Short mmCIF file of C-alpha atoms in Angstrom, two decimals:
data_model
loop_
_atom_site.label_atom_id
_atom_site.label_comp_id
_atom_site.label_asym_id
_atom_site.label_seq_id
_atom_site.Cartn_x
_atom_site.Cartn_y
_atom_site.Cartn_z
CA UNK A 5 -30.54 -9.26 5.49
CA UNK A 6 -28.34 -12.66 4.45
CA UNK A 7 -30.00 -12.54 1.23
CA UNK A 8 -28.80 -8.97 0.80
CA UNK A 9 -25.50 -9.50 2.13
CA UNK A 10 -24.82 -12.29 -0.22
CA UNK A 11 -25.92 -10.52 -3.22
CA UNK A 12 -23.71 -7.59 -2.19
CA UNK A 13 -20.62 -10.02 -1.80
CA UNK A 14 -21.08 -11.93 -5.11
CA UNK A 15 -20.93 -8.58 -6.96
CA UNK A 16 -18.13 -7.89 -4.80
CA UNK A 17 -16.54 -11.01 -5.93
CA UNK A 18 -17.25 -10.74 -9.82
CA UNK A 19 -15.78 -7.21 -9.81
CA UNK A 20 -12.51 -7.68 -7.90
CA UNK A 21 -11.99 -11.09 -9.68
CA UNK A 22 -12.42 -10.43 -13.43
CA UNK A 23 -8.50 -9.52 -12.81
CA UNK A 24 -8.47 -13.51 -11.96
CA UNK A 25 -10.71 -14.71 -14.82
CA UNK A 26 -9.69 -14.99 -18.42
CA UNK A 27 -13.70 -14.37 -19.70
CA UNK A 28 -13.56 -10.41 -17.82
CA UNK A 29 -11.33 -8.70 -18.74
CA UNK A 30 -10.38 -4.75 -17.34
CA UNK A 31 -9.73 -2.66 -20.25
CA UNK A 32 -5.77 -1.81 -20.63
CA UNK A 33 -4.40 0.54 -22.80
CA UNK A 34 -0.61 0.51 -24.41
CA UNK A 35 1.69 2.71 -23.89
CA UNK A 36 0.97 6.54 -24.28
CA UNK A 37 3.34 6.75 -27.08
CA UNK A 38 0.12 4.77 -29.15
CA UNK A 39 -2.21 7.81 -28.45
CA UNK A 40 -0.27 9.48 -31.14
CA UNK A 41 1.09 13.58 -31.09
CA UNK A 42 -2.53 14.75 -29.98
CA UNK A 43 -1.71 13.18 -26.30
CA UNK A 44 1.30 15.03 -24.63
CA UNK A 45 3.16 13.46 -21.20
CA UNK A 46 4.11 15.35 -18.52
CA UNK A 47 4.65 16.07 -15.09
CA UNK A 48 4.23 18.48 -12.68
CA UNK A 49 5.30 19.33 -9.06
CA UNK A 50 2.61 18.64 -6.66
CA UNK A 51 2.21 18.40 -3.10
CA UNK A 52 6.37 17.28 -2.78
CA UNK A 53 6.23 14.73 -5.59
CA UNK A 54 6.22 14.77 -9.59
CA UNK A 55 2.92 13.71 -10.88
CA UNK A 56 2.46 12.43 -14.41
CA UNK A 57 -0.71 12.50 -16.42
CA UNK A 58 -1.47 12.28 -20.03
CA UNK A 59 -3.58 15.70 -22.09
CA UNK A 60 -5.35 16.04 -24.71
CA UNK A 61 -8.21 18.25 -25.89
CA UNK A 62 -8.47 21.71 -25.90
CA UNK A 63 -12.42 22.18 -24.88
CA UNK A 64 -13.35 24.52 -22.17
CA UNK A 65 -15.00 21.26 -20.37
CA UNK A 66 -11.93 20.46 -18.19
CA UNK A 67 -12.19 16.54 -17.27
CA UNK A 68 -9.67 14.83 -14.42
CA UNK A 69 -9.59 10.79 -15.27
CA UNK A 70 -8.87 8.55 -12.23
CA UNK A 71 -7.93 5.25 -12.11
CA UNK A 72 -8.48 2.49 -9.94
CA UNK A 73 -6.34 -0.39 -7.82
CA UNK A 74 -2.68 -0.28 -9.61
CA UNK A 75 -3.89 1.83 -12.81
CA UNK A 76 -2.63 4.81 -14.75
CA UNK A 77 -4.18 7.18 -16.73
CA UNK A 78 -2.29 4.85 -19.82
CA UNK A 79 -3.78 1.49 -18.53
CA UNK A 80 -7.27 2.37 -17.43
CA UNK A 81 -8.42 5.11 -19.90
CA UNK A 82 -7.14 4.52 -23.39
CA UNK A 83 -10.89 4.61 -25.05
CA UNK A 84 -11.73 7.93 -23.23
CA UNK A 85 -8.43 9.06 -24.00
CA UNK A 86 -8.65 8.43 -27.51
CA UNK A 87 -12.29 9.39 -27.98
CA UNK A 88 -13.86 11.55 -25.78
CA UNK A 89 -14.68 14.69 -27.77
CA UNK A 90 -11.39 17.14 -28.06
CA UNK A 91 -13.42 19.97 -29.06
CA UNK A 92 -15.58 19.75 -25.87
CA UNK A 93 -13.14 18.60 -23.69
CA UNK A 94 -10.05 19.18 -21.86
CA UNK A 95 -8.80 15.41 -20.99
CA UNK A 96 -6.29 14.60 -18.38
CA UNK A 97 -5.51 11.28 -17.39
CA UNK A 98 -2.90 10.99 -14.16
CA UNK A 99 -1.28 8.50 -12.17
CA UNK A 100 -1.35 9.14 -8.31
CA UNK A 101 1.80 8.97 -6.28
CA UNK A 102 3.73 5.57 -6.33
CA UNK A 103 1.42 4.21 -9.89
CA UNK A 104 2.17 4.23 -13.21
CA UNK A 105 4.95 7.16 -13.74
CA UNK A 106 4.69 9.03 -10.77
CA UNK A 107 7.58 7.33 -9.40
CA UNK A 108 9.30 7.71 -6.79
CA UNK A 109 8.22 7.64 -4.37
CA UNK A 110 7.18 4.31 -4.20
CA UNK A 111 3.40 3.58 -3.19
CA UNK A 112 2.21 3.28 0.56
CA UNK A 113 -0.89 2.84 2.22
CA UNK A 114 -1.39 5.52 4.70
CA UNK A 115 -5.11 5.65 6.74
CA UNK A 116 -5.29 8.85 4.71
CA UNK A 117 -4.19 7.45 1.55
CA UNK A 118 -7.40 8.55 -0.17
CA UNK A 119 -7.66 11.84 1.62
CA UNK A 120 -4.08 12.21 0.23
CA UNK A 121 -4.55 11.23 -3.35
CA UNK A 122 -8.06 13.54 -3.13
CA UNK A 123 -5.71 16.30 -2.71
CA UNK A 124 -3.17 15.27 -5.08
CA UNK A 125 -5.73 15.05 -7.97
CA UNK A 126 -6.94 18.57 -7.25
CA UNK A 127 -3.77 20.38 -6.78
CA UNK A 128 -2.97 18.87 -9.99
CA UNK A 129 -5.61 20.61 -11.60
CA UNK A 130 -5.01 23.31 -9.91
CA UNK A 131 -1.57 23.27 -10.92
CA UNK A 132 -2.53 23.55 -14.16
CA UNK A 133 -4.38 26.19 -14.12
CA UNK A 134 -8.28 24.84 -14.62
CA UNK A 135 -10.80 26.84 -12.80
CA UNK A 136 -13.49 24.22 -12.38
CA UNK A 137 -13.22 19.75 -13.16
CA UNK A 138 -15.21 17.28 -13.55
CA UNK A 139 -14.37 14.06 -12.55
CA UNK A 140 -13.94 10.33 -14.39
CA UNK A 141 -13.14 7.57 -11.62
CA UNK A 142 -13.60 3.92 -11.05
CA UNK A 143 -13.02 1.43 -8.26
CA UNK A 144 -9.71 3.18 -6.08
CA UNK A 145 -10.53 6.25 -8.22
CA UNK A 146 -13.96 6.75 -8.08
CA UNK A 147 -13.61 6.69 -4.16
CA UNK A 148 -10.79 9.27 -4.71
CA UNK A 149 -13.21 11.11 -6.76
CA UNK A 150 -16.44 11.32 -3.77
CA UNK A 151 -13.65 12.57 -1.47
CA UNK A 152 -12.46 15.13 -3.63
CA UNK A 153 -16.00 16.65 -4.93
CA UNK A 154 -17.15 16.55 -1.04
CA UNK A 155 -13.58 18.43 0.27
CA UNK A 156 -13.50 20.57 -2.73
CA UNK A 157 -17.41 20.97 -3.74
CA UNK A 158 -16.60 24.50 -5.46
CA UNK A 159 -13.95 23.33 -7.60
CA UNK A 160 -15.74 20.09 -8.97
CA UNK A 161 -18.10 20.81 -11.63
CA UNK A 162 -19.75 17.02 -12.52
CA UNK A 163 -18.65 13.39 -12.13
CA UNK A 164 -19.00 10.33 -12.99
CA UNK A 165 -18.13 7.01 -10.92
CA UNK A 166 -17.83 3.15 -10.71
CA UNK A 167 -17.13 0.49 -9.00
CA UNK A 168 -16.21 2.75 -5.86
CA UNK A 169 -16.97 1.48 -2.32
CA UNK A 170 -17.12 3.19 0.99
CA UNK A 171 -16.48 1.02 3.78
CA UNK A 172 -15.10 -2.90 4.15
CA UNK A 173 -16.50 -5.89 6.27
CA UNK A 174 -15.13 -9.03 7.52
CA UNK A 175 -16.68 -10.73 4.15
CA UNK A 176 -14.88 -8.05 1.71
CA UNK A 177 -10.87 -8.71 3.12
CA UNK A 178 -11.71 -12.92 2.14
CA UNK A 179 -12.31 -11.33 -1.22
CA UNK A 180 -9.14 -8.87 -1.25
CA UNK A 181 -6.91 -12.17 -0.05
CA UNK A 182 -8.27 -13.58 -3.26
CA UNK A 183 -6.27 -11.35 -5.39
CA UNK A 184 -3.27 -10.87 -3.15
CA UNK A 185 -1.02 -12.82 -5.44
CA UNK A 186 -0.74 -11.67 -8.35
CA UNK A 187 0.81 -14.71 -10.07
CA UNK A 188 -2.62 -15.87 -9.91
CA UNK A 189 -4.23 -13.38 -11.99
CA UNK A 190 -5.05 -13.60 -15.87
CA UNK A 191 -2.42 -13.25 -18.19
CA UNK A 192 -3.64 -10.63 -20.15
CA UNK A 193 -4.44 -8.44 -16.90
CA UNK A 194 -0.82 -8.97 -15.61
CA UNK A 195 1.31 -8.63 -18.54
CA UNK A 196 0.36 -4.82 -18.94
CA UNK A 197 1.10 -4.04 -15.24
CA UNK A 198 4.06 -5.96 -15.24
CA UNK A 199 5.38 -4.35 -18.41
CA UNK A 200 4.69 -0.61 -16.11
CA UNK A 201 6.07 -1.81 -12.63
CA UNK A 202 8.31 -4.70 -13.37
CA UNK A 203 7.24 -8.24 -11.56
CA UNK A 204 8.48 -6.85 -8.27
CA UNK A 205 7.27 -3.85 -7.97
CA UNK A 206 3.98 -4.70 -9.57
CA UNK A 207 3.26 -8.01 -6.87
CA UNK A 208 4.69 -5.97 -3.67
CA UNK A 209 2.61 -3.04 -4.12
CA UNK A 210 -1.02 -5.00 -4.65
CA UNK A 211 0.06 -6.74 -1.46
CA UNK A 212 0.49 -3.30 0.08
CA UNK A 213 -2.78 -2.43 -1.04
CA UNK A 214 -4.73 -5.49 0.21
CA UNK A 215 -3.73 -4.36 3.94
CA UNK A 216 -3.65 -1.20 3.11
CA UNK A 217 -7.91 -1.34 2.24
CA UNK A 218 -8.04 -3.98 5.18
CA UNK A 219 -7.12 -1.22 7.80
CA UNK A 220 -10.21 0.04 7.07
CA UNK A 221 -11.90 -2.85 8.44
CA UNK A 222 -10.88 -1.15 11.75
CA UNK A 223 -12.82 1.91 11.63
CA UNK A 224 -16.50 3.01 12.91
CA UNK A 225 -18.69 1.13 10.58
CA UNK A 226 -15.30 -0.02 8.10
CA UNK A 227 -15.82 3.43 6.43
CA UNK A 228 -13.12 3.88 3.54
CA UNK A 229 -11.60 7.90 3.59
CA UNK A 230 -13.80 10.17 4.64
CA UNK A 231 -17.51 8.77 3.11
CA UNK A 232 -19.12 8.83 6.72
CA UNK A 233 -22.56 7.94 6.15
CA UNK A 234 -23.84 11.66 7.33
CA UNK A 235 -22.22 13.65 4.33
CA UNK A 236 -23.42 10.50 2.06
CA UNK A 237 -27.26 10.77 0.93
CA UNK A 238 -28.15 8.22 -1.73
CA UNK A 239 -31.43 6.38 -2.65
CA UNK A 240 -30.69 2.90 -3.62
CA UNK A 241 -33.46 0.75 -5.20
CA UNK A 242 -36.66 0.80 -2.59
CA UNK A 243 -34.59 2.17 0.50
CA UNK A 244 -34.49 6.19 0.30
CA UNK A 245 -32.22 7.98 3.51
CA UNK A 246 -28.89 8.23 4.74
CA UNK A 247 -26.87 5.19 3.36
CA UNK A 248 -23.06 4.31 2.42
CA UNK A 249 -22.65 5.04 -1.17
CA UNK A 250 -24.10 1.52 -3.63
CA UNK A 251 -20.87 -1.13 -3.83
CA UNK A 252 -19.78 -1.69 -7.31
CA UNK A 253 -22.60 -0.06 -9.01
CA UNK A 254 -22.09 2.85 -11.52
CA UNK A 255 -23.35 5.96 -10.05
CA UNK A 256 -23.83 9.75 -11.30
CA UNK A 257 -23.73 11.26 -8.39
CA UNK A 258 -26.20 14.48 -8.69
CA UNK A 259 -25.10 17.47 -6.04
CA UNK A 260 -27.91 19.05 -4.91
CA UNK A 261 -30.83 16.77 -4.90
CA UNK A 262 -29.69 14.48 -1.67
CA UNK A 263 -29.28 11.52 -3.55
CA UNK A 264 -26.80 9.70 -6.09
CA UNK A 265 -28.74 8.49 -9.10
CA UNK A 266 -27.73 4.32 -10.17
CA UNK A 267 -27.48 4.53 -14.32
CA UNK A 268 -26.36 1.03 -15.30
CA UNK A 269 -27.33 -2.47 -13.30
CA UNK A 270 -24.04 -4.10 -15.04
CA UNK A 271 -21.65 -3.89 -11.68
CA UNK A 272 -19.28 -1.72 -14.11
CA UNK A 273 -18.77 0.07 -17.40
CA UNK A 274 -17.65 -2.08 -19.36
CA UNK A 275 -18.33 -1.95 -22.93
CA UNK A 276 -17.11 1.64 -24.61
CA UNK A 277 -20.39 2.77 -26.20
CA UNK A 278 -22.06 2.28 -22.76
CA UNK A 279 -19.94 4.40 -20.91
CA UNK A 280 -20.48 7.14 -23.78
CA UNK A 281 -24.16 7.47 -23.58
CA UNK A 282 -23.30 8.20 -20.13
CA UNK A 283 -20.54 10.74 -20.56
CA UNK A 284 -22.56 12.38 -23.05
CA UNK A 285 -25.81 12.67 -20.30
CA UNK A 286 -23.51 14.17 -17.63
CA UNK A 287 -21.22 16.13 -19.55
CA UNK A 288 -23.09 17.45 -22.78
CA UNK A 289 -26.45 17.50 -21.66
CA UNK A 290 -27.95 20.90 -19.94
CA UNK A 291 -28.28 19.98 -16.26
CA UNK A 292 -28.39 21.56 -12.94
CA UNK A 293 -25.63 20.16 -10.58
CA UNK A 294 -25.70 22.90 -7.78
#
């Protein structure tokens, strides 16, 4: 059990780190203006605040891209963006309430706040008339993404998700203090963010989301949203049954068949070409999700 706990926290670590290190770097687009005339920017009026995402594409395959702790659709998703397949797909990229351009309102923590963005993302797509989504999230999004295909199972076609977690220990908030301040992170992580947000903005709002994650540490069993081990069936390496979705490990997460399906041992997607050959088994290849 120590051992298992320990490997669990080191991946933990690596992950919520690279932001600190100069060697791991999170991908970070430029500004959507460098997508060129085949991206368009909007918003739209959702749920009492204006939402902005980025769309390109004109395939029946609608996909939903959502990104993780601080991100935009601008900063976390300029390769997918740029390359997935605009023939196949429909691509839109948003910003939840309070990141990126979906300002104001400013962003708070809420319990709910995952419940709320879950709803957010949908109505969006609603919003926009799509009939069916499939979903692209990591880390903050990726979690947003489990809660929205379990609320909304009809309306969510396929996914794919990252470094999403689904509950938080004692060991996890030492490792969310560790990026509290943001003057500590990397250079080339920060400048992006603070070129969105503005120094300010940017270093009050990660604080907000370090206690905002630690609430959860109060729950039954430090469950984040509404994962609660019951409506979560996965097989993870040897032990098959009802566990909390993997930490940190890229999962397709296959409706139907009681169990999510680990595709890549690297703790994230990091490299472009990896995250294809992925996209193009969930999304392109002929298989039965319900």
């Amino acid at each position: 059990m120590a051992a298992a706990l320990g490997i669990r926290a080191a991946r933990r670590m690596r992950h919520l780190l690279s932001a600190l290190k100069p060697g791991i770097q999170i991908p970070r687009a430029g500004p959507a203006a460098a997508f060129g005339s085949s991206v368009t920017s909007a918003k739209a009026a959702v749920n009492g605040v204006h939402l902005h995402y980025l769309r390109t594409g004109g395939g029946e395959h609608a996909v939903l891209l959502l990104p993780g702790m601080l991100g935009s659709g601008e900063t976390d998703f300029g390769p997918q963006i740029e390359n997935l397949n605009k023939k196949l797909f429909t691509v839109v990229a948003w910003d939840p309430r309070g990141y990126g351009h979906s300002r104001p309102p400013d962003r708070d923590f809420p319990v709910d706040f995952f419940e709320r963005d879950a709803k957010d993302a949908i109505d969006l797509m609603k919003t926009l008339k799509f009939k069916k989504v499939s979903l692209l999230g990591w880390s903050d999004g990726g979690i947003t993404a489990l809660i929205a295909a379990a609320r909304y199972p009809s309306y969510v076609s396929k996914m794919v998700i990252w470094g999403a977690n689904a509950y938080v220990t004692e060991q996890d908030t030492e490792i969310y203090q560790g990026i509290r301040d943001v003057s500590k992170w990397s250079e080339k992580t920060r400048k992006p963010l603070e070129a969105l947000y503005g120094f300010d903005y940017f270093a009050r709002t990660c604080e907000k989301w370090v206690d905002g994650i630690e609430q959860f540490k109060h729950l039954p069993d430090g469950e984040e949203g509404s994962l609660s081990r019951p409506s979560a069936p996965v097989e993870s390496g040897k032990e098959k049954g009802i566990q909390p979705f993997p930490v940190f490990r890229a999962t397709l997460c296959h409706f139907g068949r009681d169990r999510c399906v680990p595709i890549t041992r690297t703790g994230t997607l990091e490299r472009s070409s990896e995250l294809k050959s992925v996209l193009r088994a969930v999304f392109i290849c002929n298989l039965s999700f319900f």
